[in-house]
PDB file of C-alpha atoms in Angstrom:
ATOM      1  CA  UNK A   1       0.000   0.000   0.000  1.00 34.00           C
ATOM      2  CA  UNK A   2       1.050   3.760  -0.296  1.00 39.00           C
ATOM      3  CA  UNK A   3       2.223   5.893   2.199  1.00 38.00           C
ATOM      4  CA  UNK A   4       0.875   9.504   2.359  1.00 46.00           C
ATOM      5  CA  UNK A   5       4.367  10.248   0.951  1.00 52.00           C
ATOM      6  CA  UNK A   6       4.273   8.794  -2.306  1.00 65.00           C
ATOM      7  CA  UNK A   7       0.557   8.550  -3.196  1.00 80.00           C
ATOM      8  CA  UNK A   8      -0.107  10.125  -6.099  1.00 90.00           C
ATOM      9  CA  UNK A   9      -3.012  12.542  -6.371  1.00 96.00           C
ATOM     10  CA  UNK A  10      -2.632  14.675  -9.544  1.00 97.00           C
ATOM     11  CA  UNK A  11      -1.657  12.696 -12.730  1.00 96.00           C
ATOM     12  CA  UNK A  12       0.582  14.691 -14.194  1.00 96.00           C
ATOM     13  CA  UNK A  13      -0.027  13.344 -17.755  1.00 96.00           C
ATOM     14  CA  UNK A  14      -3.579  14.182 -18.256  1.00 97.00           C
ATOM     15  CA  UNK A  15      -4.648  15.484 -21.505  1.00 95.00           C
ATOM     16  CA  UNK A  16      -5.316  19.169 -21.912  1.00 97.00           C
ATOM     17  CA  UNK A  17      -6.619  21.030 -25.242  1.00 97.00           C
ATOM     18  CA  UNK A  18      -6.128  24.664 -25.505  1.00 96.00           C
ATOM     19  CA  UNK A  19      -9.097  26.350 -26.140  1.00 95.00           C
ATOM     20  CA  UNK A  20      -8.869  29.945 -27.925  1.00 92.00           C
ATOM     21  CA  UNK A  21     -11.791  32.591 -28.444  1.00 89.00           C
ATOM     22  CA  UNK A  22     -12.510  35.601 -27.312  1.00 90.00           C
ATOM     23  CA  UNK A  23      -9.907  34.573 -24.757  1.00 95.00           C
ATOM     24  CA  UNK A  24      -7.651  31.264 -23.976  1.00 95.00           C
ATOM     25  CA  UNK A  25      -8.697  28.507 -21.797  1.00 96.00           C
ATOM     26  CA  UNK A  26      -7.746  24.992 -21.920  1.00 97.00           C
ATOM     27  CA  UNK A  27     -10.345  22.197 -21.254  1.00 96.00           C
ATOM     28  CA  UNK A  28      -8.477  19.058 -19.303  1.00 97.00           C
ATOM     29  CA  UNK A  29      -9.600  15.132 -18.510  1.00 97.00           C
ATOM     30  CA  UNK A  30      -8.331  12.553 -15.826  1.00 97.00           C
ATOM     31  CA  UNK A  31      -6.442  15.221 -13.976  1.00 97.00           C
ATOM     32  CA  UNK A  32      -6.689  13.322 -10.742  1.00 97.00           C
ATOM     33  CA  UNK A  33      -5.201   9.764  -9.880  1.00 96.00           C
ATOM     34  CA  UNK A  34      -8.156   6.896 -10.497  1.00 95.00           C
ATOM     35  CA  UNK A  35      -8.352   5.648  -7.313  1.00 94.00           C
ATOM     36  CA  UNK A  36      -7.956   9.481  -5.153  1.00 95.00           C
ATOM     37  CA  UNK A  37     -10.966  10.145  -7.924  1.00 96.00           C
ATOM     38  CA  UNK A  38     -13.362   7.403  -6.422  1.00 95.00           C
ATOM     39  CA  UNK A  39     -12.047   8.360  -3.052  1.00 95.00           C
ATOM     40  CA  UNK A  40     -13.373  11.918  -3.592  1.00 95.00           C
ATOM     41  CA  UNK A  41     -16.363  10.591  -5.521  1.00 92.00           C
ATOM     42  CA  UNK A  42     -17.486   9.113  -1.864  1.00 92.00           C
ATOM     43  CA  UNK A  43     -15.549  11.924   0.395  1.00 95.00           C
ATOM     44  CA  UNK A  44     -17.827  14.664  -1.065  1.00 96.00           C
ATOM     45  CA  UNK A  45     -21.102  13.449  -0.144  1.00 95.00           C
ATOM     46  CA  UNK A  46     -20.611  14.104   3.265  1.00 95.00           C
ATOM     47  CA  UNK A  47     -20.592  17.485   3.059  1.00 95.00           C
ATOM     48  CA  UNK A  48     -23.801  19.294   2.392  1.00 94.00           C
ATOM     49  CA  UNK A  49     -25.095  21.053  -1.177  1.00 95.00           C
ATOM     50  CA  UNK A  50     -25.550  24.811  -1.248  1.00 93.00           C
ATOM     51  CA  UNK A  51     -27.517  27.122  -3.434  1.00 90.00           C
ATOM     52  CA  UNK A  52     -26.545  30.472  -4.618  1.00 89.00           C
ATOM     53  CA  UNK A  53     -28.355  32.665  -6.811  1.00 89.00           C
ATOM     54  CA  UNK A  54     -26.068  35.147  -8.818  1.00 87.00           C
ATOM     55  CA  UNK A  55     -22.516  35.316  -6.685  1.00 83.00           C
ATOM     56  CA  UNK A  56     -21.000  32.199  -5.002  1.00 82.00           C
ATOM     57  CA  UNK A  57     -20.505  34.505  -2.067  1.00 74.00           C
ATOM     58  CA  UNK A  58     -24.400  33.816  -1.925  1.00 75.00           C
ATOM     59  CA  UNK A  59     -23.135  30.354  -0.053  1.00 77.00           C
ATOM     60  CA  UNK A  60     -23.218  30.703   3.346  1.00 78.00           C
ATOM     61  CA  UNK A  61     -20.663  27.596   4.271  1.00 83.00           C
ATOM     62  CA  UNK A  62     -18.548  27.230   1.690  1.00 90.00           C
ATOM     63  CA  UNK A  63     -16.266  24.249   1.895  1.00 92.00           C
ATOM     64  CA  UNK A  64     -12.636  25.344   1.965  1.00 94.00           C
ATOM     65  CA  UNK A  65     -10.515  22.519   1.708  1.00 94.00           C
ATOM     66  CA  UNK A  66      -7.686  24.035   4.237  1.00 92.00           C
ATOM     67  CA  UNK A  67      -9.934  23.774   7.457  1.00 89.00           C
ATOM     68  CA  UNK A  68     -12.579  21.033   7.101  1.00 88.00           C
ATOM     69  CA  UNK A  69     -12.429  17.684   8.355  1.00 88.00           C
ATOM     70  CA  UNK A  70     -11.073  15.527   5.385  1.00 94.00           C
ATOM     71  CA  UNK A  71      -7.728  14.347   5.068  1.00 94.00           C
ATOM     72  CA  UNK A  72      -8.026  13.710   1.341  1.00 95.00           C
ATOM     73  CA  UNK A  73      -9.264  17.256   0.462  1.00 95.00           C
ATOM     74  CA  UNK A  74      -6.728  19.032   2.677  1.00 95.00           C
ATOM     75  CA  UNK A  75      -4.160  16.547   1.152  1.00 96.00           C
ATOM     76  CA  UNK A  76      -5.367  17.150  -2.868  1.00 96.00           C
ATOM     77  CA  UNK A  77      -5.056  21.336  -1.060  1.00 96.00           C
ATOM     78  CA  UNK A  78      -1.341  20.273  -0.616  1.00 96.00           C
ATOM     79  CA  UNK A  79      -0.467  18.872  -3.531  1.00 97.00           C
ATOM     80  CA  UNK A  80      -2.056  21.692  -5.618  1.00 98.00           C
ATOM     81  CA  UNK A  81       0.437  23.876  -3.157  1.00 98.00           C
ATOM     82  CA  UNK A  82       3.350  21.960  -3.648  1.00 97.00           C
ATOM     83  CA  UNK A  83       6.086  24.181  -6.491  1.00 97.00           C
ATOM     84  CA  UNK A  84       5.692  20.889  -8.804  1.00 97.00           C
ATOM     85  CA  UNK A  85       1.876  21.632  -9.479  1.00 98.00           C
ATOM     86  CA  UNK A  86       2.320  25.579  -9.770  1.00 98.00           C
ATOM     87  CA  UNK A  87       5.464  24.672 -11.769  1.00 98.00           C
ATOM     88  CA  UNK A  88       3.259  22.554 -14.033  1.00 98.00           C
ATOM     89  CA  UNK A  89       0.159  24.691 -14.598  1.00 98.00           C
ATOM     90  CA  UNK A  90       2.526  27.377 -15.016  1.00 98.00           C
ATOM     91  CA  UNK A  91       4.813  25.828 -18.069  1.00 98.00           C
ATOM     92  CA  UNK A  92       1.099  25.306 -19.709  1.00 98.00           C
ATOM     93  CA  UNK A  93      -0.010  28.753 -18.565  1.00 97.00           C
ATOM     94  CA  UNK A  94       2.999  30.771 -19.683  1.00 97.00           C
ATOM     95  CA  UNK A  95       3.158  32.477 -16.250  1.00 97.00           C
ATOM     96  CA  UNK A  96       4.810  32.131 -13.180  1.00 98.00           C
ATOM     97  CA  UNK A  97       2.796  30.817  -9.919  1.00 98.00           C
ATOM     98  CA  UNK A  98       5.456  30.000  -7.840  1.00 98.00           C
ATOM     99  CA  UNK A  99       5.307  32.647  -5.545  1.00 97.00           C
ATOM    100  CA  UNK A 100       0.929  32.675  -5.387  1.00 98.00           C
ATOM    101  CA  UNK A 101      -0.967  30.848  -2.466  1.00 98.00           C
ATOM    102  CA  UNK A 102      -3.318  28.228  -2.972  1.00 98.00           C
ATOM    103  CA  UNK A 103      -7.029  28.561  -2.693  1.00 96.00           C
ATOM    104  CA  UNK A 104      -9.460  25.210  -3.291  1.00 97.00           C
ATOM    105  CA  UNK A 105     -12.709  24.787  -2.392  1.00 95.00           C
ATOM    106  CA  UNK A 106     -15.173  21.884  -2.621  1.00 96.00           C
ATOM    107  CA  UNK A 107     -18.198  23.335  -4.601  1.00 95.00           C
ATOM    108  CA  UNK A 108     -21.158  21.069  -3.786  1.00 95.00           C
ATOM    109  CA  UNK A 109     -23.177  23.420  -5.741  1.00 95.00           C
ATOM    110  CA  UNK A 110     -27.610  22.375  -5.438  1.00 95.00           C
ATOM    111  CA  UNK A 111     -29.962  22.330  -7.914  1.00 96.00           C
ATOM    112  CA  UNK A 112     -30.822  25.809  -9.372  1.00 95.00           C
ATOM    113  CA  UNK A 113     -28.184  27.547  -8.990  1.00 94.00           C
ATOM    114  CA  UNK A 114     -26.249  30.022 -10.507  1.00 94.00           C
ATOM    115  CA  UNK A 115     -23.714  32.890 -11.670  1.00 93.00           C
ATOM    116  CA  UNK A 116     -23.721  35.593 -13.518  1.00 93.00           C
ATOM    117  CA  UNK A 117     -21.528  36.578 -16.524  1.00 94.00           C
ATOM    118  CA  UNK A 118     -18.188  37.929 -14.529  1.00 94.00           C
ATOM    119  CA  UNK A 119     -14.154  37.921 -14.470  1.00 94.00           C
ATOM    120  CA  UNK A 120     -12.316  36.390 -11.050  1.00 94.00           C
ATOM    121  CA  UNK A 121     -11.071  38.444  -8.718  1.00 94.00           C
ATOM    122  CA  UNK A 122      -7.921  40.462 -10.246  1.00 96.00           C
ATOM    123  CA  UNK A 123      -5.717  38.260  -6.637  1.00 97.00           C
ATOM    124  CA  UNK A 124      -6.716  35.562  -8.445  1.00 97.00           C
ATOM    125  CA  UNK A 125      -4.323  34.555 -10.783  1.00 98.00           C
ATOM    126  CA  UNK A 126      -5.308  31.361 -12.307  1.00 98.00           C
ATOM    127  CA  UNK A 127      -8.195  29.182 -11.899  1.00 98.00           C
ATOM    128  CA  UNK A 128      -9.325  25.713 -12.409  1.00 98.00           C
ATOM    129  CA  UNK A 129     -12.431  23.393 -12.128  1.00 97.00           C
ATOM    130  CA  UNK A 130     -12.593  19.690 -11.562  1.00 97.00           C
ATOM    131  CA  UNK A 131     -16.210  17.988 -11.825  1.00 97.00           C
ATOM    132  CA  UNK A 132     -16.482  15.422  -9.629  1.00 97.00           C
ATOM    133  CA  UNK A 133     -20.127  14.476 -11.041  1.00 97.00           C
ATOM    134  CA  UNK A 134     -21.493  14.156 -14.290  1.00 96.00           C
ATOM    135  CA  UNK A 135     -23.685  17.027 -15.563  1.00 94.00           C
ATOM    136  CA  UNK A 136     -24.902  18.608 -19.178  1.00 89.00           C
ATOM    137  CA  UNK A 137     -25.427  22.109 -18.221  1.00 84.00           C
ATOM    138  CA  UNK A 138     -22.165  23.204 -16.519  1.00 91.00           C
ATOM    139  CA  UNK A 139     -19.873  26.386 -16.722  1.00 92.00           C
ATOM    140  CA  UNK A 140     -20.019  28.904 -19.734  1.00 93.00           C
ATOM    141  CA  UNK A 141     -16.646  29.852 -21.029  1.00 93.00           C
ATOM    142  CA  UNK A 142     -16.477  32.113 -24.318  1.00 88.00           C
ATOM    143  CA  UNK A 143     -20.381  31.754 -24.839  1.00 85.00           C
ATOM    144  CA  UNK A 144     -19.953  28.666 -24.952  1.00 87.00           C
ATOM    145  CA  UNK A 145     -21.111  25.314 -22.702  1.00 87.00           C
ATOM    146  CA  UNK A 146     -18.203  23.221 -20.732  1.00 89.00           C
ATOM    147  CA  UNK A 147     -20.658  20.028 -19.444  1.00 91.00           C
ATOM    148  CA  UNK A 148     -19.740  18.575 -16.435  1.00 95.00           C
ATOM    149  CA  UNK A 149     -17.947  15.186 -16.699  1.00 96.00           C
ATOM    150  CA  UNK A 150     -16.029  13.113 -14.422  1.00 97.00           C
ATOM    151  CA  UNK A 151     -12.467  14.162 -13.380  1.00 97.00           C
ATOM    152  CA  UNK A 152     -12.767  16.595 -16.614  1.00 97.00           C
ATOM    153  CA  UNK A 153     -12.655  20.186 -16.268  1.00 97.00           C
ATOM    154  CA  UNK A 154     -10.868  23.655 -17.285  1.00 97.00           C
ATOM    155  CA  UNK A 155      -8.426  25.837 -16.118  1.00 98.00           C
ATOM    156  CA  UNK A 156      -7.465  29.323 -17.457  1.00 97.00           C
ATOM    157  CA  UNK A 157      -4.838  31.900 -16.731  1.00 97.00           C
ATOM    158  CA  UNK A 158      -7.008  35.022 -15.175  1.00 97.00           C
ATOM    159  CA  UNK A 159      -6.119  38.230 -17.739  1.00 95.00           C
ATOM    160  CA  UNK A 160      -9.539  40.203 -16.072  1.00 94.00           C
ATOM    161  CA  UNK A 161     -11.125  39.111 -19.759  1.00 94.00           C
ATOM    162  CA  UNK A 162     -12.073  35.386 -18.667  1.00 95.00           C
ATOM    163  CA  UNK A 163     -16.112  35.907 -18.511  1.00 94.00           C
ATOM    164  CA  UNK A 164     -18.099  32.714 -17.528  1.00 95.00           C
ATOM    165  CA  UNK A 165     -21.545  31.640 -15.982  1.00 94.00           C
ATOM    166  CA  UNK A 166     -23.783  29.311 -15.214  1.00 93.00           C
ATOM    167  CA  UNK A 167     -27.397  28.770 -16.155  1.00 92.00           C
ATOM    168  CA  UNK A 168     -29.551  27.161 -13.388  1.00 94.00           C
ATOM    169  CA  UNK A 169     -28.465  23.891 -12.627  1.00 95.00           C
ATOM    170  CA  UNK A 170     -30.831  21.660 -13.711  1.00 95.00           C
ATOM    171  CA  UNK A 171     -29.493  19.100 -11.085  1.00 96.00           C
ATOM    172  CA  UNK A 172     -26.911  19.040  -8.317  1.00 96.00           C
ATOM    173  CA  UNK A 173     -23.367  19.394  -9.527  1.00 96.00           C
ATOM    174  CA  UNK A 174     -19.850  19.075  -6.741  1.00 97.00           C
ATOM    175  CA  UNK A 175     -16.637  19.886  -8.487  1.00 96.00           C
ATOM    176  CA  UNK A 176     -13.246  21.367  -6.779  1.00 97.00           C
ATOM    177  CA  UNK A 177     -12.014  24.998  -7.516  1.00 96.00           C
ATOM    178  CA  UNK A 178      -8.326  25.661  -7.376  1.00 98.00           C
ATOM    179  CA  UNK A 179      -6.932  29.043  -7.578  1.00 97.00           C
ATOM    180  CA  UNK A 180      -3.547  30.598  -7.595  1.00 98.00           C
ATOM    181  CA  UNK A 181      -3.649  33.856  -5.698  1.00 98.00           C
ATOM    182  CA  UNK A 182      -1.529  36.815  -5.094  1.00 97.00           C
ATOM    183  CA  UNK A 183      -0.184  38.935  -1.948  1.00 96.00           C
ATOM    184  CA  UNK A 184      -3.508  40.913  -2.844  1.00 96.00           C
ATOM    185  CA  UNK A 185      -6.087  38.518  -1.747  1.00 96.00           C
ATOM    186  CA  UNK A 186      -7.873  39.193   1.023  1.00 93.00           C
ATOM    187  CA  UNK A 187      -8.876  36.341   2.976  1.00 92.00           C
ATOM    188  CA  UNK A 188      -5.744  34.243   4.393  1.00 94.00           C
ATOM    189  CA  UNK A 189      -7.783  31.894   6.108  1.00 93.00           C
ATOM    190  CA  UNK A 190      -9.049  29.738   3.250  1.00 93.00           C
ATOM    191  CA  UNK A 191      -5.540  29.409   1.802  1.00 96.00           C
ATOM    192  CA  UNK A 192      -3.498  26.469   2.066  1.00 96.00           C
ATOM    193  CA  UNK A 193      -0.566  26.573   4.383  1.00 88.00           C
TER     194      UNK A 193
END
């Protein structure tokens, strides 16, 4: 068996596709290890599904992956931390994220809700989605659809032109969020340490 040393969580070799529009994004499958996918596949129903109507910041407990109580989330937190990841993303990314903190939340996101059109947070440096369930309707990036699969997602380097959405869910979706932020972000409790 594997030790929490050398289990892998991210595979490195997943297949990415850059996407260009009206701006660059890059849609990704089988980012995480099989078996730490079925592990998460069970690890997020524990954890209860929010709504939000407009703004995430409509979610009253948001699930930040740095203080709740699940090893495997605050060790996926971790490895997204870890200067091999930001190294990685980086190379693809064509910007340096060495230096950022790491930001990932577990979106267990309910039926119905939704966002409106908008650009990250200018801290925010990069950004990334991983679906851990299967849905049709899913994000909107460059007018156009990303559906929710199964340890698919996208990631994008945040350029303050990087509009997406979501329609209404039509049912419950849970997917992780990873973002690369700067000394500017506010909140320094929901980063990794």
């Amino acid at each position: 068996t594997n030790t929490q040393e050398n289990k892998i969580l991210i595979n490195y070799n997943f297949i990415y596709k850059k996407i260009i529009s009206n701006y660059t994004f890059f849609k990704f499958a089988d980012l995480l290890d099989k078996s730490v996918f079925v592990a998460l596949s069970n690890e997020y129903k524990k954890f209860p599904f929010n709504t939000f109507f407009g703004q995430r910041t409509d979610v009253k407990d948001r699930i930040f992956c740095n203080s709740i109580q699940s090893k495997l989330l605050y060790e996926l937190g971790k490895e997204f931390d870890t200067a091999k990841c930001k190294e990685f993303f980086g190379n693809v990314c064509n910007q340096n994220f060495i230096k950022c903190k790491t930001r990932i939340e577990l979106c267990n996101d309910a039926k119905g809700s939704y966002l409106h059109n908008h650009v990250d947070d200018k801290a925010k440096l990069f950004t990334l989605q991983v679906y851990l369930t299967s849905l049709q309707d899913s994000t909107i990036l460059n007018n156009s659809q990303v559906t929710a699969q199964e340890n698919s997602g996208w990631f994008f380097k945040n350029t303050g032109t990087e509009y997406h959405s979501l329609q209404p869910l039509s049912d419950n979706r849970s997917s992780i969020i990873v973002n690369y932020v700067n000394e500017q972000w506010r909140n320094q409790s929901v980063l990794v340490n």
